[in-house]
Short mmCIF file of C-alpha atoms in Angstrom, two decimals:
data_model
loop_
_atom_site.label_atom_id
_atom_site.label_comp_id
_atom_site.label_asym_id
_atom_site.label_seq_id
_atom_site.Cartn_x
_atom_site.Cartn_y
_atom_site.Cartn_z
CA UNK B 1 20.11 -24.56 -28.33
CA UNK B 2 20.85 -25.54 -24.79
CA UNK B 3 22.87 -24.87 -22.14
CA UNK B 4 24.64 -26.43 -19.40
CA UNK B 5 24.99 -24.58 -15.85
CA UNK B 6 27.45 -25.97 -13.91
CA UNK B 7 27.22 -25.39 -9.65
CA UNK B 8 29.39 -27.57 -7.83
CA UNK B 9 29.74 -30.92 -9.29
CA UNK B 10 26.12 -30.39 -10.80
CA UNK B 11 25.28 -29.61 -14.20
CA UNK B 12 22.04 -27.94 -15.37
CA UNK B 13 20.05 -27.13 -18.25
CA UNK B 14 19.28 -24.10 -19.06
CA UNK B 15 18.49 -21.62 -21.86
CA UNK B 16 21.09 -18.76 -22.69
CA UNK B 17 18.49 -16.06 -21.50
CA UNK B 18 18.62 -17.59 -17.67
CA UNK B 19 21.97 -17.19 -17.48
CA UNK B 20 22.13 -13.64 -17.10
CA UNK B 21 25.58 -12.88 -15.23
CA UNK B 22 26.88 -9.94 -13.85
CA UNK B 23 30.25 -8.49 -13.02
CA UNK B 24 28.58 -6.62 -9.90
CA UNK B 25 25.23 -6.86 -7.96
CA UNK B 26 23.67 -4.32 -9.50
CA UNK B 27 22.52 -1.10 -7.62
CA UNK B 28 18.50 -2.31 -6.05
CA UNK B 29 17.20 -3.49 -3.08
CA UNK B 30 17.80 -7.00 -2.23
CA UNK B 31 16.78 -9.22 0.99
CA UNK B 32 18.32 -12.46 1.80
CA UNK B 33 17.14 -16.03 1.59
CA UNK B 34 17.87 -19.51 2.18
CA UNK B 35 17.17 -22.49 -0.19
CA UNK B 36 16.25 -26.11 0.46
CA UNK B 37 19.90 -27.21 0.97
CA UNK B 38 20.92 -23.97 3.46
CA UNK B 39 22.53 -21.79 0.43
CA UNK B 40 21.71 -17.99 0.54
CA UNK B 41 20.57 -16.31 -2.02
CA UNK B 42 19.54 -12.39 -2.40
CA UNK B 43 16.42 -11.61 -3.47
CA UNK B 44 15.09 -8.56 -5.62
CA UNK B 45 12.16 -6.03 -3.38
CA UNK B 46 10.85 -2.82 -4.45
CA UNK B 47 13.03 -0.13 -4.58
CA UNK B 48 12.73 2.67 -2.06
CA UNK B 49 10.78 6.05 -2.83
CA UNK B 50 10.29 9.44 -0.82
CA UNK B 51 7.01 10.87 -2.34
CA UNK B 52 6.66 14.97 -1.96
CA UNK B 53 9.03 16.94 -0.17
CA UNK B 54 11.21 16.33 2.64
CA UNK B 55 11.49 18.68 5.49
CA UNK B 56 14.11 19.00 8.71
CA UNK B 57 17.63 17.56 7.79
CA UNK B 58 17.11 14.19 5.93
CA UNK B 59 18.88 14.89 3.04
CA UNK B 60 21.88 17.23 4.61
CA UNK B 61 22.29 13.90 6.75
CA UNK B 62 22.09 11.76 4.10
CA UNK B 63 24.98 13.73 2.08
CA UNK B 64 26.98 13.96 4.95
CA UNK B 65 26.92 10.19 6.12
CA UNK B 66 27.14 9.07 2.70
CA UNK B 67 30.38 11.74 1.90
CA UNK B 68 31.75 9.61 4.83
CA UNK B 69 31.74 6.48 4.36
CA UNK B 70 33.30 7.15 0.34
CA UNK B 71 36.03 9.31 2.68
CA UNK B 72 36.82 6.01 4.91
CA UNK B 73 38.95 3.14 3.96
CA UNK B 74 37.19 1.08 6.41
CA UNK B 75 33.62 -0.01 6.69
CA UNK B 76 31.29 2.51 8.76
CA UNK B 77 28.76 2.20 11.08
CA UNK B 78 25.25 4.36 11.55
CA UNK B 79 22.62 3.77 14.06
CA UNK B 80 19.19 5.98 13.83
CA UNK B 81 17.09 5.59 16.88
CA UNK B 82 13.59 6.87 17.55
CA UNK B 83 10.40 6.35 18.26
CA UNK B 84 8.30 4.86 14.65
CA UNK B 85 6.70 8.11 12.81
CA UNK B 86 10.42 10.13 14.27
CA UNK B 87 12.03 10.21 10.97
CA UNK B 88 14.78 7.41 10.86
CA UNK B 89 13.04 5.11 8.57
CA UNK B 90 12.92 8.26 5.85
CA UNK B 91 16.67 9.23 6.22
CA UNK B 92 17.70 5.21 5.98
CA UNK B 93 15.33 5.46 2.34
CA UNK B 94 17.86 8.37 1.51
CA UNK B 95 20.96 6.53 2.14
CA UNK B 96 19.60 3.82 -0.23
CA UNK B 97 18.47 5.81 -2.68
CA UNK B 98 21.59 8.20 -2.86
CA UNK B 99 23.48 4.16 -2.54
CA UNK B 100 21.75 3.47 -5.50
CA UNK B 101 22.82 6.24 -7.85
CA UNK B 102 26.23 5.74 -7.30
CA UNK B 103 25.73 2.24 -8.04
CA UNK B 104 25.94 0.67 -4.39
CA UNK B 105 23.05 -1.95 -3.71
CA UNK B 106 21.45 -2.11 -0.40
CA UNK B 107 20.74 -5.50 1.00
CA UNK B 108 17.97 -5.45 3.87
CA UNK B 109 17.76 -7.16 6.82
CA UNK B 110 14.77 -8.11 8.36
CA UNK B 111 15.91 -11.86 10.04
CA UNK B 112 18.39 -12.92 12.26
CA UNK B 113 21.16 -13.67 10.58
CA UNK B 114 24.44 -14.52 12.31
CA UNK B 115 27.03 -17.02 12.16
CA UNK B 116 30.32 -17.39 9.77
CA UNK B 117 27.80 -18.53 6.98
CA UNK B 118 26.15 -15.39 6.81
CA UNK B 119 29.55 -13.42 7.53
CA UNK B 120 30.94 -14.80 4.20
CA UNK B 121 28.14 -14.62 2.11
CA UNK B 122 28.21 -10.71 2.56
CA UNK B 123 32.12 -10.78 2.09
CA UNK B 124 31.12 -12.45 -1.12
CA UNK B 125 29.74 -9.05 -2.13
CA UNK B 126 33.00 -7.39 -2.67
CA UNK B 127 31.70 -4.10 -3.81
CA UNK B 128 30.80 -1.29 -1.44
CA UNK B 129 26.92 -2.11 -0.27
CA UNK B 130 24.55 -0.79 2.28
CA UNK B 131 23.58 -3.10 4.75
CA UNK B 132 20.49 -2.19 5.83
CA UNK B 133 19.34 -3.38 9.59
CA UNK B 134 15.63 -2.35 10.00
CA UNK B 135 14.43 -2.42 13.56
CA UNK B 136 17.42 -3.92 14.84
CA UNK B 137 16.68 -4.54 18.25
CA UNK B 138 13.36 -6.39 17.93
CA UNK B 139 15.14 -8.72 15.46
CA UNK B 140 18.17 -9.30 17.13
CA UNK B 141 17.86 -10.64 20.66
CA UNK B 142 20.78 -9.72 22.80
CA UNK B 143 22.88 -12.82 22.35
CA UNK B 144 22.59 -12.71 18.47
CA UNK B 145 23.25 -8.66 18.81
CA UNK B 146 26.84 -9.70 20.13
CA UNK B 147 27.62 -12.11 17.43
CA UNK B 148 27.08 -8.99 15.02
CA UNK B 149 29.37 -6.92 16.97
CA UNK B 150 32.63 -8.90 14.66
CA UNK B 151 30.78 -7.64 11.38
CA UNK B 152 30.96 -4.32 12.82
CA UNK B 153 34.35 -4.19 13.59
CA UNK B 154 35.37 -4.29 10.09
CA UNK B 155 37.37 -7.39 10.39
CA UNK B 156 36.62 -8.17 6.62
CA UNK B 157 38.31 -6.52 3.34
CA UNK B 158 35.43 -4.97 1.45
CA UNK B 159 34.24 -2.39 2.38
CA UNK B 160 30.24 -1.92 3.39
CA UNK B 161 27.96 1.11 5.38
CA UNK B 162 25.90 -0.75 8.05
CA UNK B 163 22.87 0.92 8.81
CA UNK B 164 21.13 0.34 12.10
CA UNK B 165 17.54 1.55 12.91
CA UNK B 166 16.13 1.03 16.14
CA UNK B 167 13.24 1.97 18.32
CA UNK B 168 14.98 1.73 21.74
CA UNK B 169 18.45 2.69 22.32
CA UNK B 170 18.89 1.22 25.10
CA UNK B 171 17.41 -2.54 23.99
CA UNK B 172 20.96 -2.42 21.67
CA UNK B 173 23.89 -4.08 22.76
CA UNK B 174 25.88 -1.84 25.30
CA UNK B 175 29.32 -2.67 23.25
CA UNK B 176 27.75 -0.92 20.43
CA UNK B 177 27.15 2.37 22.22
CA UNK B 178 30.15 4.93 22.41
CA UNK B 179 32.28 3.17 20.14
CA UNK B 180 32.78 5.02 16.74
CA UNK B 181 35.19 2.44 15.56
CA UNK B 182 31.86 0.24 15.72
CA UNK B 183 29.12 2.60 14.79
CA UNK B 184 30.32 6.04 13.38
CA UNK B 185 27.44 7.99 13.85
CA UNK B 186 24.28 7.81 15.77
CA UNK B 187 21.23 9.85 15.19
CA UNK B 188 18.99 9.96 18.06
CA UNK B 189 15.42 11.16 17.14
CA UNK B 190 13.71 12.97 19.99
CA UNK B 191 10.79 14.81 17.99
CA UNK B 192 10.17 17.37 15.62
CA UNK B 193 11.26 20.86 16.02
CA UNK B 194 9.43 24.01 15.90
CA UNK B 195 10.76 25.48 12.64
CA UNK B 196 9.97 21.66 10.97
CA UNK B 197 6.29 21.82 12.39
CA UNK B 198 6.06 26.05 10.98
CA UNK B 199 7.59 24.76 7.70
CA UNK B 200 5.34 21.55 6.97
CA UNK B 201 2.19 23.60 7.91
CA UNK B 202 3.16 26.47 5.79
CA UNK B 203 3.11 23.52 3.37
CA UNK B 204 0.12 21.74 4.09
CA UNK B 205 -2.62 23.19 6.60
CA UNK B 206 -5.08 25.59 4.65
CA UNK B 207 -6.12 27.60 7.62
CA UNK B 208 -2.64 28.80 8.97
CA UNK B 209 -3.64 30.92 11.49
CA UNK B 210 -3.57 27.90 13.40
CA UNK B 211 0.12 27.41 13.00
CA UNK B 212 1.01 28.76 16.82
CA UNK B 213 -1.40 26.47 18.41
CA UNK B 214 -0.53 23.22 16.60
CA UNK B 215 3.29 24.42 17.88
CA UNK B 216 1.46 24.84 21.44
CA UNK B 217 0.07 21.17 21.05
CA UNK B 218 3.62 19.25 19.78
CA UNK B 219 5.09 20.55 23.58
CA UNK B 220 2.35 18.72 24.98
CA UNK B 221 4.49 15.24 23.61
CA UNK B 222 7.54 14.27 25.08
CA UNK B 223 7.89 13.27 21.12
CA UNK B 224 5.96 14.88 19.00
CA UNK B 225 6.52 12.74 15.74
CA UNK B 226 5.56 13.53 12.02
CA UNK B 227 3.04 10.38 11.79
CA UNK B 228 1.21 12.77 14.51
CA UNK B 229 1.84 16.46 12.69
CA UNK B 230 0.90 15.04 9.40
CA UNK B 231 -2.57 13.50 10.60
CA UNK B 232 -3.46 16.39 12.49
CA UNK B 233 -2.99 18.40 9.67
CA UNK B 234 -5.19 16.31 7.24
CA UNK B 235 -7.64 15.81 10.13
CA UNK B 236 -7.85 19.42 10.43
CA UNK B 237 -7.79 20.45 6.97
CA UNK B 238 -10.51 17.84 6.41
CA UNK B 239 -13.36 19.44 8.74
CA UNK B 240 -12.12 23.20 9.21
CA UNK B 241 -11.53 22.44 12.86
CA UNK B 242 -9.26 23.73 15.67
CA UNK B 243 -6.03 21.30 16.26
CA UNK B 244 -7.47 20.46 19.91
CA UNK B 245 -10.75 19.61 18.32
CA UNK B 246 -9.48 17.24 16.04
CA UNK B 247 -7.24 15.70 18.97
CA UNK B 248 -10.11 14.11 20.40
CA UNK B 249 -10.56 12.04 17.47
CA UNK B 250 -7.09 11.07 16.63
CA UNK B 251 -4.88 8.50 18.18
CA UNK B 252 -2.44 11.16 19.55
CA UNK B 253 -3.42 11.89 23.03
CA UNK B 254 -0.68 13.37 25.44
CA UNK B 255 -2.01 11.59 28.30
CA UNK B 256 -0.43 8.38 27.07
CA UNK B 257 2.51 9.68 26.70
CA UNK B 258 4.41 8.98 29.85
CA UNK B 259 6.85 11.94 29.63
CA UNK B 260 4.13 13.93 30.26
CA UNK B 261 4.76 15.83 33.62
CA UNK B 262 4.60 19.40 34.27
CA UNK B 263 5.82 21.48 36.94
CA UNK B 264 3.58 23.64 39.41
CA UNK B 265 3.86 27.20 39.93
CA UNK B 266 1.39 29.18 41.51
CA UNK B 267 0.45 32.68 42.33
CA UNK B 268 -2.20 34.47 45.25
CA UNK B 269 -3.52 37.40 45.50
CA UNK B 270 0.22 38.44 44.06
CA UNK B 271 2.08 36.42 46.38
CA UNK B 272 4.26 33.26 45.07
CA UNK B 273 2.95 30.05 46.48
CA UNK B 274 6.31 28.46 47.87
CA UNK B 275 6.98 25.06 46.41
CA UNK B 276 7.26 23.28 49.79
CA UNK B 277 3.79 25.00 50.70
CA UNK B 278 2.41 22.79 47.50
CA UNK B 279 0.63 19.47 47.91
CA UNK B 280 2.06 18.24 44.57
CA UNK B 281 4.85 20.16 43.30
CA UNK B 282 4.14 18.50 39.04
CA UNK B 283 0.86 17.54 37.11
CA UNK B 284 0.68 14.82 34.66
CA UNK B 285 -2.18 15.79 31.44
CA UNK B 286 -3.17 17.69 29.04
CA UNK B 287 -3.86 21.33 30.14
CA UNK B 288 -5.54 22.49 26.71
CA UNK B 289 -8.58 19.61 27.24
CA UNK B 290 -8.00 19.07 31.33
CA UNK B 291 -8.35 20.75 34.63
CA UNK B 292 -5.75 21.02 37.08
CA UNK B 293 -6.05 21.48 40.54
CA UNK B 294 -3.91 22.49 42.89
CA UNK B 295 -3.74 22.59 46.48
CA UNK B 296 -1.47 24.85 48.60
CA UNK B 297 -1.53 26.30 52.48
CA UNK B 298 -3.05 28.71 53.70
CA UNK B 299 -4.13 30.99 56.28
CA UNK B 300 -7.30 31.18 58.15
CA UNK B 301 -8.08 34.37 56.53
CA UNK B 302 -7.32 33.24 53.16
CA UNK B 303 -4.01 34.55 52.37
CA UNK B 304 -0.85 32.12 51.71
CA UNK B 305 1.14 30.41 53.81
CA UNK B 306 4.17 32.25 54.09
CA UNK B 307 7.41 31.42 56.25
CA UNK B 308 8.17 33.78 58.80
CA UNK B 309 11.03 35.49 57.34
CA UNK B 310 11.56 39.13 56.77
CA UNK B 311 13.26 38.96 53.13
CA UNK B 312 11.68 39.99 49.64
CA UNK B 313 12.66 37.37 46.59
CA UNK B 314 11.88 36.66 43.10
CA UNK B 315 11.50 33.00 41.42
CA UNK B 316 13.67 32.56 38.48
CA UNK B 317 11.74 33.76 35.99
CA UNK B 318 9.32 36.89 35.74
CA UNK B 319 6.29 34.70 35.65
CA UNK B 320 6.28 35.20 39.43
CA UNK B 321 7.37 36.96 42.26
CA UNK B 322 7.45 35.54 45.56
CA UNK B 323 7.14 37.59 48.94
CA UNK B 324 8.20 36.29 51.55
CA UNK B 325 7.53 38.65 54.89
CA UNK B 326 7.35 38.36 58.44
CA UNK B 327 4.05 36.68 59.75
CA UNK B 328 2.86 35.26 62.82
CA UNK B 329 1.65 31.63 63.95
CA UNK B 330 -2.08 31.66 62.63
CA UNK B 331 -3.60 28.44 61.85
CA UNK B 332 -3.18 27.02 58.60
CA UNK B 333 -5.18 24.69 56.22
CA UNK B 334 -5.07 23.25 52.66
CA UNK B 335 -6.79 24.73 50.11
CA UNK B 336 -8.19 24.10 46.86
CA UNK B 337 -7.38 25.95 43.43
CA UNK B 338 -8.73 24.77 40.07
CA UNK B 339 -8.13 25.36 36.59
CA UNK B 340 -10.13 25.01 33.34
CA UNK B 341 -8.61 25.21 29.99
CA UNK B 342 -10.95 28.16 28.91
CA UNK B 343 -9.09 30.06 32.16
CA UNK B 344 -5.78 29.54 29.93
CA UNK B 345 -4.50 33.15 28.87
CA UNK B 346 -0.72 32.04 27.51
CA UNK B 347 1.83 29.39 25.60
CA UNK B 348 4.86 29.59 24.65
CA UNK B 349 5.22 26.43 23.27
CA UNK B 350 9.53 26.65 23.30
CA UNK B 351 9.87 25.82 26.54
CA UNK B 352 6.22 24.24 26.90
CA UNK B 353 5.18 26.77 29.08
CA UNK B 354 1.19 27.65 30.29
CA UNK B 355 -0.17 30.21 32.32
CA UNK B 356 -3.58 30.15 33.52
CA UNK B 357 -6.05 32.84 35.16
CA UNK B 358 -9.01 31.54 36.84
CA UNK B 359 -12.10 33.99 38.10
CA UNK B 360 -10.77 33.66 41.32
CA UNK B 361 -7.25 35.94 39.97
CA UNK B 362 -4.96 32.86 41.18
CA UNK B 363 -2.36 32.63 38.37
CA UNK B 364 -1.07 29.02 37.69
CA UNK B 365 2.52 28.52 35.35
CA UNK B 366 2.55 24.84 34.42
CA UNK B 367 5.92 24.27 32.72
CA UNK B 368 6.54 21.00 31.22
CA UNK B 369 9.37 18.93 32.96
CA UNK B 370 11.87 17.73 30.09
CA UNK B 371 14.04 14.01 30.28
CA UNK B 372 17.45 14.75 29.86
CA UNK B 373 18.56 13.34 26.69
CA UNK B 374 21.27 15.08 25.12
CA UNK B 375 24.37 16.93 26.47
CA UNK B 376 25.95 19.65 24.98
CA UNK B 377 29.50 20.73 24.97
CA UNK B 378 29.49 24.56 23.90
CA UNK B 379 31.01 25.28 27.43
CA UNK B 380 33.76 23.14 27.00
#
């Protein structure tokens, strides 16, 4: 028996099993598309999966971003920003996939859709939805990232939880940045932490005694991502090897990363080089595979330069103490001081801090320089 599908002022045939209606999209992962005659249509893609076990705090921010949006009346806004390999593509998976068992479809967006066409199409969908923007910034181009800014203000009834992921932060439209009413939340990832790399290698590396070192290595990175951990891990576990052994195979090297600067502190016959006394006052490289040198005044005889001042002080930290006596007007000169990695005697990888010993018993504290990123408001 046949059927007859009307659309407009069109009638079609078709059999009873094509016309398979629905009430509701139903929970999936959909993309959109445009026919011959510029309709859109959704289209059915895999479903999202998270194989093995999630580590840092995917799924608490999941819950909590997800407990949100079914606590608002109004649609909400996420952004998740980081480098690719950071983690934001995993906890956008989550929202989906939690989406999806409550029955809420996620619709991706991977073109540059805009316009009132577009706008009312999703309206159309008048059932809470994810809406899914995957590397928004390299799709959007800054005019078309304004025209999105009216979808985000929640001008229309039903009710929807954008998600935005992005590479650069600051490549997204400045209107969308410190304005919750806009984007609710915004997740900026910076790296992985110390307690995620310990728990993924108690996981995953068979010889753990390497644990402290791999720790060492991640403060090398401005951004130590998980694409790196997890393919040092294998590379390691692969050939029994030391994690700066299998750097030097691996596309992770932390003299590409421009972040990479570390500042100088250096010690003389147990006398504080002063800063100002310093050719260079940072290094840029990596101090387990590179040598540093360093040059710094000094007298004829050898010793340091030192101001002529009659006081006794102490840097900051214990690392080094800095003496600073009364001297007279010798000649000075430059001189050189280098380091090897085998002259390395100490990390602490929590403030990315190295100390160095070389035959000649100078002492070098190379102590990586940090962007300021975040801002924190316990003294408020």
């Amino acid at each position: 028996m046949a059927y007859f599908l009307k659309s407009g002022k069109s009638f079609r045939v078709s059999s009873k099993e094509a016309m398979d209606l629905h009430e509701q999209l139903p929970a999936g992962n959909y993309t959109i598309k445009e026919d011959n005659f510029g309709n859109l249509y959704l289209e059915s893609i895999d479903s999202f999966e998270i194989k093995g076990k999630t580590y840092g705090d995917h799924t608490k921010n999941a819950d909590r971003i997800m407990n949100t949006f079914l606590d608002r009346p109004a649609s909400t806004g996420v952004m998740l920003t980081g480098e690719k390999g950071s983690g934001k593509s995993l906890l956008a998976k989550e929202l989906a996939i939690k989406g999806a068992s409550l029955g809420m479809p996620t619709i991706v967006i991977n073109a540059p859709w805009t316009g009132d066409k577009f706008f009312s199409f999703l309206q159309q969908i008048d059932q809470p939805s994810i809406i899914l923007f995957d590397e928004f910034e390299k799709v959007y181009s800054s005019d078309e990232q304004e025209s999105i800014l009216t979808l985000l203000d929640g001008v229309f009834p039903s009710r929807k939880l954008f998600v935005l992921t992005c590479n650069d932060k600051w490549r997204v439209d400045s209107h969308m940045r410190n304005r919750p009413g806009r984007i609710y939340y915004m997740l900026d990832y910076k790296g992985l932490t110390n307690d995620f790399i310990i728990e993924y290698c108690e996981d995953n590396l068979k010889n753990q005694t390497y644990i402290e070192k791999i720790c060492a290595i991640a403060s090398l990175f401005s951004q130590f991502n998980f694409d790196m951990l997890k393919a040092l891990v294998e590379e390691m576990n692969r050939y029994d090897e030391a994690p700066e052994e299998a750097l030097k195979m691996l596309n992770s090297k932390p003299e590409f990363d421009e972040g990479n600067k570390y500042q100088i502190e250096m010690e003389v016959a147990g006398i504080a080089v002063d800063q100002k006394h310093l050719e260079n006052k940072e290094w840029s490289g990596n101090p387990l595979q590179s040598q540093v040198r360093v040059e710094y005044k000094v007298f004829e005889d050898g010793r340091p330069y030192i101001e002529p001042a009659g006081k006794r002080t102490s840097s900051h930290d214990d690392e080094i103490t800095q003496i600073v006596g009364a001297s007279d007007n010798d000649e000075w000169d430059w001189e050189s001081a280098k380091f090897q990695p085998g002259d390395l005697t100490k990390i602490d990888p929590k403030v990315g801090k190295f100390i160095f010993m070389n035959k000649a018993r100078q002492k070098l504290v190379l102590t990586r320089i940090k962007e300021k990123q975040s801002y924190y408001y316990d003294a408020f």
